Coordinates of C-alpha atoms and ligand atoms in Angstrom, one line a residue:
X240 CA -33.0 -164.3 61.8
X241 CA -36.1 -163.4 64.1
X242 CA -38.6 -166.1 64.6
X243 CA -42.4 -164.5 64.3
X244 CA -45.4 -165.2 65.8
X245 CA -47.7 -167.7 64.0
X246 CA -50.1 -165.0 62.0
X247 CA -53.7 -165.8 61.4
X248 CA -53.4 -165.4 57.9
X249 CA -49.4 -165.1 55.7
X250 CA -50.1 -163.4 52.7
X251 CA -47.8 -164.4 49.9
X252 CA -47.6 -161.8 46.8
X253 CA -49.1 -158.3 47.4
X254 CA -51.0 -157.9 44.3
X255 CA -54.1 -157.1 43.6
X256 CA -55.9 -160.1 45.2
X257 CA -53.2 -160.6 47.9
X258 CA -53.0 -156.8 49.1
X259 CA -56.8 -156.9 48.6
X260 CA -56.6 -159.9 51.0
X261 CA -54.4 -158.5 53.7
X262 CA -56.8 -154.8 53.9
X263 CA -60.1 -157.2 54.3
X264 CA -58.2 -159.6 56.8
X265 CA -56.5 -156.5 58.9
X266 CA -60.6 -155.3 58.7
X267 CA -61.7 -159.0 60.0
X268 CA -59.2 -158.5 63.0
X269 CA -57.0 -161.3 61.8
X270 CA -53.8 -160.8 62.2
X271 CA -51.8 -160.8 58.8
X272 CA -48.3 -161.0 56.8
X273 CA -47.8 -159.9 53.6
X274 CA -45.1 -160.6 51.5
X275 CA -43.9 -158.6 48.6
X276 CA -40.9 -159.0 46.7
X277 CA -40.9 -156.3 44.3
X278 CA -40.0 -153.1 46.5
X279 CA -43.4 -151.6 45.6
X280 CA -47.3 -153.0 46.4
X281 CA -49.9 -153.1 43.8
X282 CA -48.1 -156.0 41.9
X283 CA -48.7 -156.5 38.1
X284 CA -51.9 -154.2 37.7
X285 CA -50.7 -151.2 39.3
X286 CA -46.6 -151.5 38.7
X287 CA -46.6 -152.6 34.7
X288 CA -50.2 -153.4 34.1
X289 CA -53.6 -151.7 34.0
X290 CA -52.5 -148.7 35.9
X291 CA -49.6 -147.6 33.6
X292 CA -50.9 -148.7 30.4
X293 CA -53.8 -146.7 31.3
X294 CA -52.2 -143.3 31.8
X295 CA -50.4 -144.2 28.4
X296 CA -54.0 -144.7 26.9
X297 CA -55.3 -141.5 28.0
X298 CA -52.4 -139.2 27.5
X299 CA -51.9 -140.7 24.1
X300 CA -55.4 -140.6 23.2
X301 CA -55.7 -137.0 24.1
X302 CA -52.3 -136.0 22.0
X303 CA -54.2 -138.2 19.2
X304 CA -57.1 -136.2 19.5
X305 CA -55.7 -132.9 19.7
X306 CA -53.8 -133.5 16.7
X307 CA -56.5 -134.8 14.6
X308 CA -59.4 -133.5 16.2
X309 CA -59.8 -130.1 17.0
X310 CA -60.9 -127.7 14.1
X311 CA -64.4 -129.1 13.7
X312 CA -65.2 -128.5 17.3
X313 CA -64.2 -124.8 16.3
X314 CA -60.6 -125.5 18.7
X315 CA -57.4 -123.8 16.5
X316 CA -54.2 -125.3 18.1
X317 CA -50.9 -124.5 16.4
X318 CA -47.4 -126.4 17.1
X319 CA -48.7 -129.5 19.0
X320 CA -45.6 -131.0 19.9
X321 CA -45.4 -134.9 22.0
X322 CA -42.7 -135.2 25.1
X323 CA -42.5 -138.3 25.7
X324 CA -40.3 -138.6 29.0
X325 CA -43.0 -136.2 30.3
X326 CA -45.6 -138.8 29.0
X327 CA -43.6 -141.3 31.2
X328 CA -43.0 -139.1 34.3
X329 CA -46.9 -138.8 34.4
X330 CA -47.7 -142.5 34.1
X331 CA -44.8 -142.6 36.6
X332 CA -46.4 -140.5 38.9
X333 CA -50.0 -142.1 39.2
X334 CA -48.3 -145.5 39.5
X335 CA -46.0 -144.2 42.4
X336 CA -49.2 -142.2 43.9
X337 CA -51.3 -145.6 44.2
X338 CA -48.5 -148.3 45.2
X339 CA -47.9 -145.5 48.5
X340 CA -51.7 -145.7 48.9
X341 CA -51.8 -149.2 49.4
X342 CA -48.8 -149.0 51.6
X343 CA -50.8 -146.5 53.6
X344 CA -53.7 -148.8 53.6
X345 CA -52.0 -151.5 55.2
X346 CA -50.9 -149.3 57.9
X347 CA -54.4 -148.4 58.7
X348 CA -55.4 -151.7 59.0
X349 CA -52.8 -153.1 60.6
X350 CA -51.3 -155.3 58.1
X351 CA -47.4 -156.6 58.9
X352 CA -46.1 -155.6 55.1
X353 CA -42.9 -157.8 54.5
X354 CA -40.6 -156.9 51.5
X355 CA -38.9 -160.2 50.1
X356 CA -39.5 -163.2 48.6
X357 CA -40.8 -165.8 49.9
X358 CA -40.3 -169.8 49.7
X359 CA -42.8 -172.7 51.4
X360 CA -40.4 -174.8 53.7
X361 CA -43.6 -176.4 55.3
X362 CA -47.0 -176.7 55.7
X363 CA -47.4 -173.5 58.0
X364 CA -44.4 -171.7 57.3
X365 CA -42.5 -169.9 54.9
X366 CA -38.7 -168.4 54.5
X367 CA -38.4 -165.4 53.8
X368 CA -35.4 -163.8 51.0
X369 CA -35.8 -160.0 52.8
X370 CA -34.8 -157.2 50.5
X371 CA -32.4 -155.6 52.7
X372 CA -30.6 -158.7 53.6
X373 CA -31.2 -161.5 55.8
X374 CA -33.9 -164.2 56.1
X375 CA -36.6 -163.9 58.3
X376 CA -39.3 -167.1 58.9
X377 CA -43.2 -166.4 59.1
X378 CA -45.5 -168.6 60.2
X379 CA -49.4 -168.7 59.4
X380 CA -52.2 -171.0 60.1
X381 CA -53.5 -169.8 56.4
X382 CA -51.4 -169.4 54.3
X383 CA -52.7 -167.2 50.9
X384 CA -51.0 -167.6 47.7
X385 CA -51.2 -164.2 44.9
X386 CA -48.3 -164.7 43.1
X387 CA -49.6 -163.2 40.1
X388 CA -48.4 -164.2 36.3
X389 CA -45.7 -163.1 33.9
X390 CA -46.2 -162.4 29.9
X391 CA -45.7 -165.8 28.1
X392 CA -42.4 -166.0 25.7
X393 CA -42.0 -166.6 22.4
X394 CA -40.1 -169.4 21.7
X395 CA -37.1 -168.1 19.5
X396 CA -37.2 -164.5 20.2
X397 CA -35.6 -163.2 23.6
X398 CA -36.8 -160.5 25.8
X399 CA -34.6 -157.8 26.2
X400 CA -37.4 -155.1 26.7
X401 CA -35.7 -152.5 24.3
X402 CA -36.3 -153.9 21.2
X403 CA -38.2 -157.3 21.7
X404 CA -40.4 -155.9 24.4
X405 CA -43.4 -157.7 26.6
X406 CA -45.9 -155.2 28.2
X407 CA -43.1 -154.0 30.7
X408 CA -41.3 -152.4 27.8
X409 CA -44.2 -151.3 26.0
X410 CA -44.6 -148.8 28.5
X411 CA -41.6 -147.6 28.8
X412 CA -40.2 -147.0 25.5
X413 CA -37.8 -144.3 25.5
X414 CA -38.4 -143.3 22.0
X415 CA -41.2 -143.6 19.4
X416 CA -40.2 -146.1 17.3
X417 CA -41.2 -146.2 13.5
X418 CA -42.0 -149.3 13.3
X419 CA -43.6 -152.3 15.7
X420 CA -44.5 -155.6 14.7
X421 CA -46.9 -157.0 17.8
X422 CA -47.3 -160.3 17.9
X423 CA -51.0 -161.2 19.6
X424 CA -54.2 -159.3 18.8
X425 CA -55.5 -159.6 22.3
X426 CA -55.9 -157.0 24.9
X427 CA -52.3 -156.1 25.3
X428 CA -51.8 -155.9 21.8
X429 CA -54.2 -153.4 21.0
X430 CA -54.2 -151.7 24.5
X431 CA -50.5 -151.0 23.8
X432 CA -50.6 -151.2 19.8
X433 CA -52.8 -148.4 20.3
X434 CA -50.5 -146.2 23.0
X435 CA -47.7 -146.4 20.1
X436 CA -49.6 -145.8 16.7
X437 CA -51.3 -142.7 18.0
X438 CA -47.7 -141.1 19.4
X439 CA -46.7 -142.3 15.4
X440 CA -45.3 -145.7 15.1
X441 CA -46.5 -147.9 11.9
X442 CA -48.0 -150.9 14.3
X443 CA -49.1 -154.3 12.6
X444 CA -50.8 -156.5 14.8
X445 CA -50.0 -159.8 13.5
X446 CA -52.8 -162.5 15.3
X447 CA -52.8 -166.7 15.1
X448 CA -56.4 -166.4 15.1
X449 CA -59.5 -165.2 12.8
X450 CA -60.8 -162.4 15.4
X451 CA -58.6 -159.8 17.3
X452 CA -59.7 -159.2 20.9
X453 CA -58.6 -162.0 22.6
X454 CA -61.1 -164.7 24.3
X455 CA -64.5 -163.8 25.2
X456 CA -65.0 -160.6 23.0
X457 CA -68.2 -161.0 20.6
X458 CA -67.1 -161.7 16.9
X459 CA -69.6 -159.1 15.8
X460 CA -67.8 -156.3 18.2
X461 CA -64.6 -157.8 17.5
X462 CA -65.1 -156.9 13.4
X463 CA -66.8 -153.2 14.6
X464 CA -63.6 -152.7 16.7
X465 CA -60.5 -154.3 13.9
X466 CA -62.2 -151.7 11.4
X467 CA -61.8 -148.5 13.5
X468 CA -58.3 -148.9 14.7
X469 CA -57.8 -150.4 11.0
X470 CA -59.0 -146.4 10.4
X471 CA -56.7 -145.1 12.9
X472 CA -53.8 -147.2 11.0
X473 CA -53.3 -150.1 12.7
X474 CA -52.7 -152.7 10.2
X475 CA -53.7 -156.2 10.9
X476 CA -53.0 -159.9 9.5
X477 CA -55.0 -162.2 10.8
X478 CA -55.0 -166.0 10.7
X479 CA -50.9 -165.3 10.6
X480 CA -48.6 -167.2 12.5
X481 CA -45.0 -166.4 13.7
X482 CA -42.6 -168.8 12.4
X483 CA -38.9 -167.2 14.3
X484 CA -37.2 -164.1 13.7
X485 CA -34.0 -162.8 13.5
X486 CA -32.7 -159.8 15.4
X487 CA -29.2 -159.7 14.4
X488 CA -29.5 -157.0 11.6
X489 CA -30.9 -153.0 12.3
X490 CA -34.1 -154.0 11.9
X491 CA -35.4 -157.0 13.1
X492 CA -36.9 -159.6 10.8
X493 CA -39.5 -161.6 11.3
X494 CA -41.1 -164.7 9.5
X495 CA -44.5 -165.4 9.4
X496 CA -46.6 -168.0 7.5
X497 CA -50.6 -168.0 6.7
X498 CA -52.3 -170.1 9.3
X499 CA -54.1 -171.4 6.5
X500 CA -52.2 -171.8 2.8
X501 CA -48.9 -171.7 3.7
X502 CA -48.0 -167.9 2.4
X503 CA -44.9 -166.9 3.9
X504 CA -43.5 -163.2 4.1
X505 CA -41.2 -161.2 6.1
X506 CA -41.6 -158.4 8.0
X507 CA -39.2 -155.7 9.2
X508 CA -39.1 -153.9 12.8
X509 CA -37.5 -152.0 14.7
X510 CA -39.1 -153.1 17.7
X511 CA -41.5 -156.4 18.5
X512 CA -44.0 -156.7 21.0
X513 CA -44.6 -160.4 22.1
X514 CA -48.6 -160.2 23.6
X515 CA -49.7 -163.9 23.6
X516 CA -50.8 -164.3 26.6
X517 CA -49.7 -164.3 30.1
X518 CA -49.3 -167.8 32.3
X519 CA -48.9 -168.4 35.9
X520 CA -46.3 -167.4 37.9
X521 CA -44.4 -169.7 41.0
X522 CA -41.4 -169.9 40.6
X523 CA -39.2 -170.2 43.5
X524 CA -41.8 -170.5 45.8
X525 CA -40.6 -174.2 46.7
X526 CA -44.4 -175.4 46.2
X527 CA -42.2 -178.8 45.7
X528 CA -41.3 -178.7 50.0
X529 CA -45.0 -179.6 50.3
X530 CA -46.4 -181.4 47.6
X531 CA -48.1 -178.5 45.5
X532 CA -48.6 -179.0 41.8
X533 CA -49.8 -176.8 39.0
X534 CA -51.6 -178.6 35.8
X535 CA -50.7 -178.2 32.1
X536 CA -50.9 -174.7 32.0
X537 CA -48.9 -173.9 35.3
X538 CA -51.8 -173.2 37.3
X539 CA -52.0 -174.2 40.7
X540 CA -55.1 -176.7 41.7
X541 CA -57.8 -175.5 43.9
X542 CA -61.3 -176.3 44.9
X543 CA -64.2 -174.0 44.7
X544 CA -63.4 -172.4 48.4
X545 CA -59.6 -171.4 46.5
X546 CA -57.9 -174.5 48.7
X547 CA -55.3 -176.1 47.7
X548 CA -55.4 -180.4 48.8
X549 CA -53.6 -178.8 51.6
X550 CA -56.7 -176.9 53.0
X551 CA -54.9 -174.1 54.9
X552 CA -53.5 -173.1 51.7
X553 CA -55.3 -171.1 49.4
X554 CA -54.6 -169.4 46.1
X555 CA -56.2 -166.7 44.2
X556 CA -55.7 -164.3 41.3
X557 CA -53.5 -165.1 38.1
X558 CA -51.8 -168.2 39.4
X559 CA -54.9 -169.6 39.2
X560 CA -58.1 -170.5 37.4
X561 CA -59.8 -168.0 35.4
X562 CA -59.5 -164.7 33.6
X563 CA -56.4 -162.6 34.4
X564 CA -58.2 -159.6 35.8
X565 CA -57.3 -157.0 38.4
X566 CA -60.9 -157.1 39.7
X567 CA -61.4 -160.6 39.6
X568 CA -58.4 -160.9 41.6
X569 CA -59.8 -159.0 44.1
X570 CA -63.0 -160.1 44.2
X571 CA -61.4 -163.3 45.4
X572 CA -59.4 -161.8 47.8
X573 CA -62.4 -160.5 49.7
X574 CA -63.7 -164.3 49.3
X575 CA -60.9 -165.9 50.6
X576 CA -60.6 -164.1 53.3
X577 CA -64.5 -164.3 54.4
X578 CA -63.8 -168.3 53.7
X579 CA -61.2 -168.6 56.1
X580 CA -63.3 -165.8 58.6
X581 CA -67.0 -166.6 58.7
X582 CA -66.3 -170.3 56.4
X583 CA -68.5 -168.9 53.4
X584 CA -67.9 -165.9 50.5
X585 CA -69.1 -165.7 47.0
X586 CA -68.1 -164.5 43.5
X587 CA -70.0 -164.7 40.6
X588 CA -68.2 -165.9 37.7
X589 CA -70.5 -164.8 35.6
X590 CA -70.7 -161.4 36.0
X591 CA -66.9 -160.1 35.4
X592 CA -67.0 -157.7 33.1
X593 CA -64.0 -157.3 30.5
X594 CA -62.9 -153.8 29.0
X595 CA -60.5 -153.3 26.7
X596 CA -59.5 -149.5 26.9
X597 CA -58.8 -148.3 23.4
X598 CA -60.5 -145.8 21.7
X599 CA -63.5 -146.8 21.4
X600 CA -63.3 -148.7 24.1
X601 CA -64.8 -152.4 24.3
X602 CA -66.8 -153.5 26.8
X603 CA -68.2 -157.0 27.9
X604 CA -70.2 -158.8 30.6
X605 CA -72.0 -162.4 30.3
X606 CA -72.0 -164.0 27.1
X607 CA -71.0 -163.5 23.8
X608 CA -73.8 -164.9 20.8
X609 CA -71.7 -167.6 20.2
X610 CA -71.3 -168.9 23.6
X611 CA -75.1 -168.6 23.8
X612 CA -75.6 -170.3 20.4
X613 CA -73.4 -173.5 21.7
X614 CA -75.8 -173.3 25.2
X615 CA -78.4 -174.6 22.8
X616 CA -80.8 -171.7 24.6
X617 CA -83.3 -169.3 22.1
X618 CA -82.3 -166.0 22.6
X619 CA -82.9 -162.8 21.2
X620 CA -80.8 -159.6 20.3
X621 CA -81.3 -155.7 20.4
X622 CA -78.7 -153.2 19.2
X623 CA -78.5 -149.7 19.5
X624 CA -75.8 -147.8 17.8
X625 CA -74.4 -144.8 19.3
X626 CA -74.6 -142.6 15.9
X627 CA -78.4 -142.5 17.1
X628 CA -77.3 -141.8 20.8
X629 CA -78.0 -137.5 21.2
X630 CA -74.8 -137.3 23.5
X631 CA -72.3 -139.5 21.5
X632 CA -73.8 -137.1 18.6
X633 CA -73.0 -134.5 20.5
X634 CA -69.8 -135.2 21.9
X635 CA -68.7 -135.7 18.2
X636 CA -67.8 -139.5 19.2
X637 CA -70.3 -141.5 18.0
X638 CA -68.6 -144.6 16.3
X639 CA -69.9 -148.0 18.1
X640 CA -72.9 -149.8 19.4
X641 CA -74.8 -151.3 21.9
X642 CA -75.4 -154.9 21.7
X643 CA -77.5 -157.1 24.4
X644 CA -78.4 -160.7 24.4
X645 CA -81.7 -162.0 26.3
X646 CA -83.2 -165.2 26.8
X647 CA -86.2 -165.8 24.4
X648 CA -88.4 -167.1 27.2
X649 CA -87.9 -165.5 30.6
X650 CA -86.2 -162.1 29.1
X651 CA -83.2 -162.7 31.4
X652 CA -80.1 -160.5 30.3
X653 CA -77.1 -163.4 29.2
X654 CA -74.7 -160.9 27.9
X655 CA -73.7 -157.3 27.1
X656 CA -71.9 -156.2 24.8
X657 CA -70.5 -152.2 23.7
X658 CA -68.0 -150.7 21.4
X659 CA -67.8 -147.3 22.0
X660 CA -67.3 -144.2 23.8
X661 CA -66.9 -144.7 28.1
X662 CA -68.1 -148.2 27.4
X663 CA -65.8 -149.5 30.1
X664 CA -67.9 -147.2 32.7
X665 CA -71.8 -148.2 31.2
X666 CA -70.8 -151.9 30.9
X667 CA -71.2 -151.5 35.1
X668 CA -74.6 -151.3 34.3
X669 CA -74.7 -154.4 32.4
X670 CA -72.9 -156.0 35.2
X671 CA -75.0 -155.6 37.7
X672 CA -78.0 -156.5 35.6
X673 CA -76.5 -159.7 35.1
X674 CA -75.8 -160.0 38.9
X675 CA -79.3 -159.0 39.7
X676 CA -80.9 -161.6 37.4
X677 CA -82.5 -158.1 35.3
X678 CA -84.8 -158.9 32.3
X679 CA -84.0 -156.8 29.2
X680 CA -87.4 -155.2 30.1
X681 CA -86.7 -154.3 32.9
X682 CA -84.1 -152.3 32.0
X683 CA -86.0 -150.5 29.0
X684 CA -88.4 -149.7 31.0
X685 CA -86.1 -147.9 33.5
X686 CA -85.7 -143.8 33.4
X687 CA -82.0 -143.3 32.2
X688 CA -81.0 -139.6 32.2
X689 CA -81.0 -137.2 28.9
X690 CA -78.7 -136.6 27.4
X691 CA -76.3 -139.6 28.5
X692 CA -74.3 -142.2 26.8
X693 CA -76.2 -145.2 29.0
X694 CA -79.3 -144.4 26.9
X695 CA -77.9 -146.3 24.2
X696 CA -77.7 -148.8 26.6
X697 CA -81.5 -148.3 27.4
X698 CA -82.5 -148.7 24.1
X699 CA -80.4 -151.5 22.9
X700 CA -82.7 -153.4 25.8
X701 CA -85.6 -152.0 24.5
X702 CA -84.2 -153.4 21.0
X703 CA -84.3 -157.1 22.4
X704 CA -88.3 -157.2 23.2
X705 CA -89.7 -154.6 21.1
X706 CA -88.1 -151.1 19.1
X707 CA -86.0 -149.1 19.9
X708 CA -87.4 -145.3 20.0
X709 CA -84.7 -143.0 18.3
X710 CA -83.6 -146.0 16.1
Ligands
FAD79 P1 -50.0 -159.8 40.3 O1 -50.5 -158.5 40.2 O2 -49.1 -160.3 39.3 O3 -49.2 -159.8 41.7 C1 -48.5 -160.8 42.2 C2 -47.3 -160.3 43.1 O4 -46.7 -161.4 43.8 C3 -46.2 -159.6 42.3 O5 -46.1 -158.3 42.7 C4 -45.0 -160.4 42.5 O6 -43.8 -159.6 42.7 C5 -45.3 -161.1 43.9 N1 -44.6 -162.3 44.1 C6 -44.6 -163.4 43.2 N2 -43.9 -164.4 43.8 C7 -43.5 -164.0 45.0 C8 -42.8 -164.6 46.1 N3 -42.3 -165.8 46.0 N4 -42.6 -163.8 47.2 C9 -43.1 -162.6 47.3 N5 -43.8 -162.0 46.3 C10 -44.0 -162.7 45.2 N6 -56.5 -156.2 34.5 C11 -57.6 -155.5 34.5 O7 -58.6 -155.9 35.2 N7 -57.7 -154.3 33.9 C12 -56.7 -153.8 33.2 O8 -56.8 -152.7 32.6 C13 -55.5 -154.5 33.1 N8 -54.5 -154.1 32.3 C14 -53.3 -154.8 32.3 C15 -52.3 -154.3 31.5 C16 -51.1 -155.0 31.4 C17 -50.0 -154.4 30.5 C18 -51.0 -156.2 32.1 C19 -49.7 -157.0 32.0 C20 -52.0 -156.7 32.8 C21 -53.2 -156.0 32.9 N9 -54.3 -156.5 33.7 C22 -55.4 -155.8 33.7 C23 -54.2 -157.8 34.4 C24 -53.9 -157.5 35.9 O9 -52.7 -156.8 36.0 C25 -53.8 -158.9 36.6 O10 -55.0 -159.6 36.4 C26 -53.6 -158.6 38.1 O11 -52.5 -157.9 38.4 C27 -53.6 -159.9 38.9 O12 -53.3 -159.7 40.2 P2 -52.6 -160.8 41.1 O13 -52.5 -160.2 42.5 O14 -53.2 -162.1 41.0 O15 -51.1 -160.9 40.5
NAD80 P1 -54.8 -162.4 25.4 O1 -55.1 -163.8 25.8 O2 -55.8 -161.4 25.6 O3 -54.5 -162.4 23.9 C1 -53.4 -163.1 23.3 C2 -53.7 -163.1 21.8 O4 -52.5 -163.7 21.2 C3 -54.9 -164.0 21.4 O5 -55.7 -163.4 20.5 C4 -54.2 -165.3 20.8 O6 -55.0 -165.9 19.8 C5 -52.9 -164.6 20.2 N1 -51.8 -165.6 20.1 C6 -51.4 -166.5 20.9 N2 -50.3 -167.1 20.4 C7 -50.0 -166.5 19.3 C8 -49.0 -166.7 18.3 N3 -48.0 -167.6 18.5 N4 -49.0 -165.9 17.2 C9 -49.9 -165.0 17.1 N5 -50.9 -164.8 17.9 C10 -51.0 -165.5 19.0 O7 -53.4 -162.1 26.1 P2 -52.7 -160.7 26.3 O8 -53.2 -159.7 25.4 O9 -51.2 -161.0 26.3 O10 -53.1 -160.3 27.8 C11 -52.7 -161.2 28.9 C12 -53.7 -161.1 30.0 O11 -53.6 -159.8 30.6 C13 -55.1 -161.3 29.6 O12 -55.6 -162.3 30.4 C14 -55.8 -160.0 29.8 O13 -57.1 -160.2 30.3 C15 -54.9 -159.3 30.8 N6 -55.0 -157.9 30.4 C16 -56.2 -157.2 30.6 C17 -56.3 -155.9 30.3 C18 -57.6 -155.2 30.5 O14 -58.5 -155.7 31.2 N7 -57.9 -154.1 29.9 C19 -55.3 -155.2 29.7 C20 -54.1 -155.9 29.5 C21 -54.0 -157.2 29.8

């Protein structure tokens, strides 16, 4: 084993947030480790996460589409037929395409890019398990930890990703199956649900809770959004919990039980997806050598500079507080990094938009109405709905709305929220209104271009402090 030099900055997990934290560090002119033990960068969100289950969502949207779609846009398409290991090798190639990119990125920048896993044996240094072989030991004066999260199991029902699958199998199903039983309506459940229904499985979405979406989406958007993919055949059962299941026949049985009542009933599947949620992940990472702990839900401790009580130890991303986002995670990478540089960074909480990519998509940023109900502040709301938007019209995809909260008093924006078409790329607008402190006024009363989708956004503004004008 070679003995390093002590690094400015050891980088453990290259993720989004740590791989986001070793480019902005190697930019700083810090020198940086970073420590990877998967074989490929871009951890979660670009291996098995947003970048997959995106090209999944598209590809399957568009076979969807063309399927069911065409002849009223005067399109005649005969013997549409779905190849699914071609489906694959695409999703395979923009996944392989952006973990190289990253790889390229740290050359540029001159990050050291480690491939192993790596284990605390003290304060400053870590052990390293290197892929090939061998150990190696890297020392760091900060040490950053981005070791991401793992789906959260189901007590009872084992993982094999073939037939009781977590996200990692969902996108890499080797077949369409006929039937799938997913168990959690949040983002991964329809995200996914979604992929599978449209390429022909039966999907029911079986959710503990009254609302589908997962936290944070608006109960009013969350009813808009369980009714169209109810119309493109997802079937739901709400309030429903899973009691067990058993897996040893063809099909796999599973019991549930009304949350409230008591009804039971079995379904039948050939495959389950388990999507309730995804929890920390540290394991092996020997936090016990120097006194780390995580709380209740496994996340590890930090203050509001992402320090650990041991101060030269950071973390960021899914291990720890907040949502599980790709861009949140890097967000704080660019913090963390300008906290351990220049001693102060900044992210705004408050403004982290969530998208949940089905079709329509659903997109968020601020508060929902309940969230501003419990804040005890007056508010007020304006929708717009995108049947009254001229390009939604147009475009033949006009199922959603607009729908934007605003203080009573001083007209501040406290939330935006959109079901619909491209919502994931208008809610950007919402985000930075939020971020800018933007009255709904002064949005409505900025020029948005005709004939474009963000005009519903426009006018759902306008909605909050007078009329709308095509509504
Ligand atoms: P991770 O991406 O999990 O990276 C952590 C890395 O650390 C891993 O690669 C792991 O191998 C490595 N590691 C762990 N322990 C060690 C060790 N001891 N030594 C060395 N390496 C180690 N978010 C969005 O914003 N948009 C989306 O569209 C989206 N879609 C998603 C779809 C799915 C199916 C899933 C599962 C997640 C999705 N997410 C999405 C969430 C997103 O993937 C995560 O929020 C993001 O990946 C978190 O980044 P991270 O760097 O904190 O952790
Ligand atoms: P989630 O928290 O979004 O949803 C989990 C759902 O499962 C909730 O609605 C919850 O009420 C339900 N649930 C929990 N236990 C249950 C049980 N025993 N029976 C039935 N229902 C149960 O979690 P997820 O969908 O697994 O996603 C995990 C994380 O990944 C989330 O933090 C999410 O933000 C992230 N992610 C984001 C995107 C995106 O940004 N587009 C896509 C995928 C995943």
């Amino acid at each position: 084993a070679t003995e390093a030099e002590e690094k400015d900055l050891v980088i453990i997990g290259g993720g989004v947030a740590g791989y986001v934290a070793a480019i902005k560090a190697g930019q700083e002119g810090m020198k940086v480790t970073c420590i990877e033990k998967r074989g490929t960068l871009g951890g979660t969100c670009l291996n098995v996460g947003c970048i997959p289950s995106k090209a999944l969502l598209n590809n399957s949207h568009l076979y969807h589409q063309i399927l069911h779609d065409t002849k009223g846009r005067g399109i005649e398409v005969g013997d549409v037929k779905l190849n699914l290991e071609q489906m694959m090798k695409a999703k395979d190639t923009a996944v392989s395409g952006l973990t190289k990119g990253i790889e390229f990125l740290f050359k540029k920048n001159g990050v050291e890019y480690i491939k192993g896993t790596a284990a605390f044996t003290g304060e400053h240094e870590v052990k390293v398990n290197l892929s090939e072989g061998g150990e190696q030991t890297v020392r760091g004066k900060n040490i950053l930890i981005a070791t991401g999260s793992e789906a959260t199991p189901f007590p009872g029902l084992e993982v094999d990703e073939k037939r009781i699958i977590t996200s990692t199998g969902a996108i890499a199903l080797d077949k369409v199956p006929e039937t799938m039983v997913v168990i959690g309506g949040g983002i991964i459940g329809l995200e996914m649900g979604s992929v599978w229904s449209r390429l022909g499985t039966k999907v029911t979405v079986v959710e503990f809770l009254g609302q589908i979406g997962g936290p944070g989406m608006d109960a009013e958007i969350s009813k808009a959004a369980q009714k169209t993919l109810k119309k493109q055949g997802i079937e739901f059962k709400l309030n429903t919990k899973v009691l067990g299941g058993d897996t040893s026949g063809e099909k796999i049985k599973l019991d549930v039980e009304a949350a409230k009542g008591g009804k039971k009933e079995t379904l039948d599947a050939e495959v389950v997806l388990v999507a309730i949620g995804r929890r920390p992940y540290t394991a092996g990472l020997g936090l016990e050598n120097i006194g780390l702990e995580t709380d209740d839900k496994g996340r590890l401790v930090i203050d509001s500079e992402y320090r650990t009580k041991i101060p030269h130890i950071r973390v960021i991303g899914d291990c720890t507080f907040g949502p599980m986002l790709a861009h949140k995670a890097e967000e704080e990478g660019v913090a963390a990094v300008e906290y351990i540089k220049k001693g102060y960074g900044h992210v705004n909480y408050g403004a982290i938009p969530s998208v949940m990519y089905t079709h329509p998509e659903v997109a968020w940023v601020g508060q929902n109405e309940q969230e501003v109900k419990d804040s005890g502040v007056k508010y007020k709301v304006g929708t717009f709905p995108f049947s009254a938007n001229s390009r939604a019209k147009t475009n033949l995809d006009s199922e959603g709305l607009v729908k934007m909260i605003a203080d009573a008093e001083t007209d501040r924006i406290l939330g935006v929220h959109i079901i619909g078409p491209n919502a994931g790329e208008l809610i950007a607008e919402g985000t930075l209104a939020i971020e800018y402190g933007a009255s709904s006024e002064d949005i409505g009363r900025t020029s948005h271009a005709h004939p474009t989708l963000s005009e519903a956004f426009k006018e759902a503004a306008m909605a909050t402090y007078g009329k709308a004008i095509h509504y």
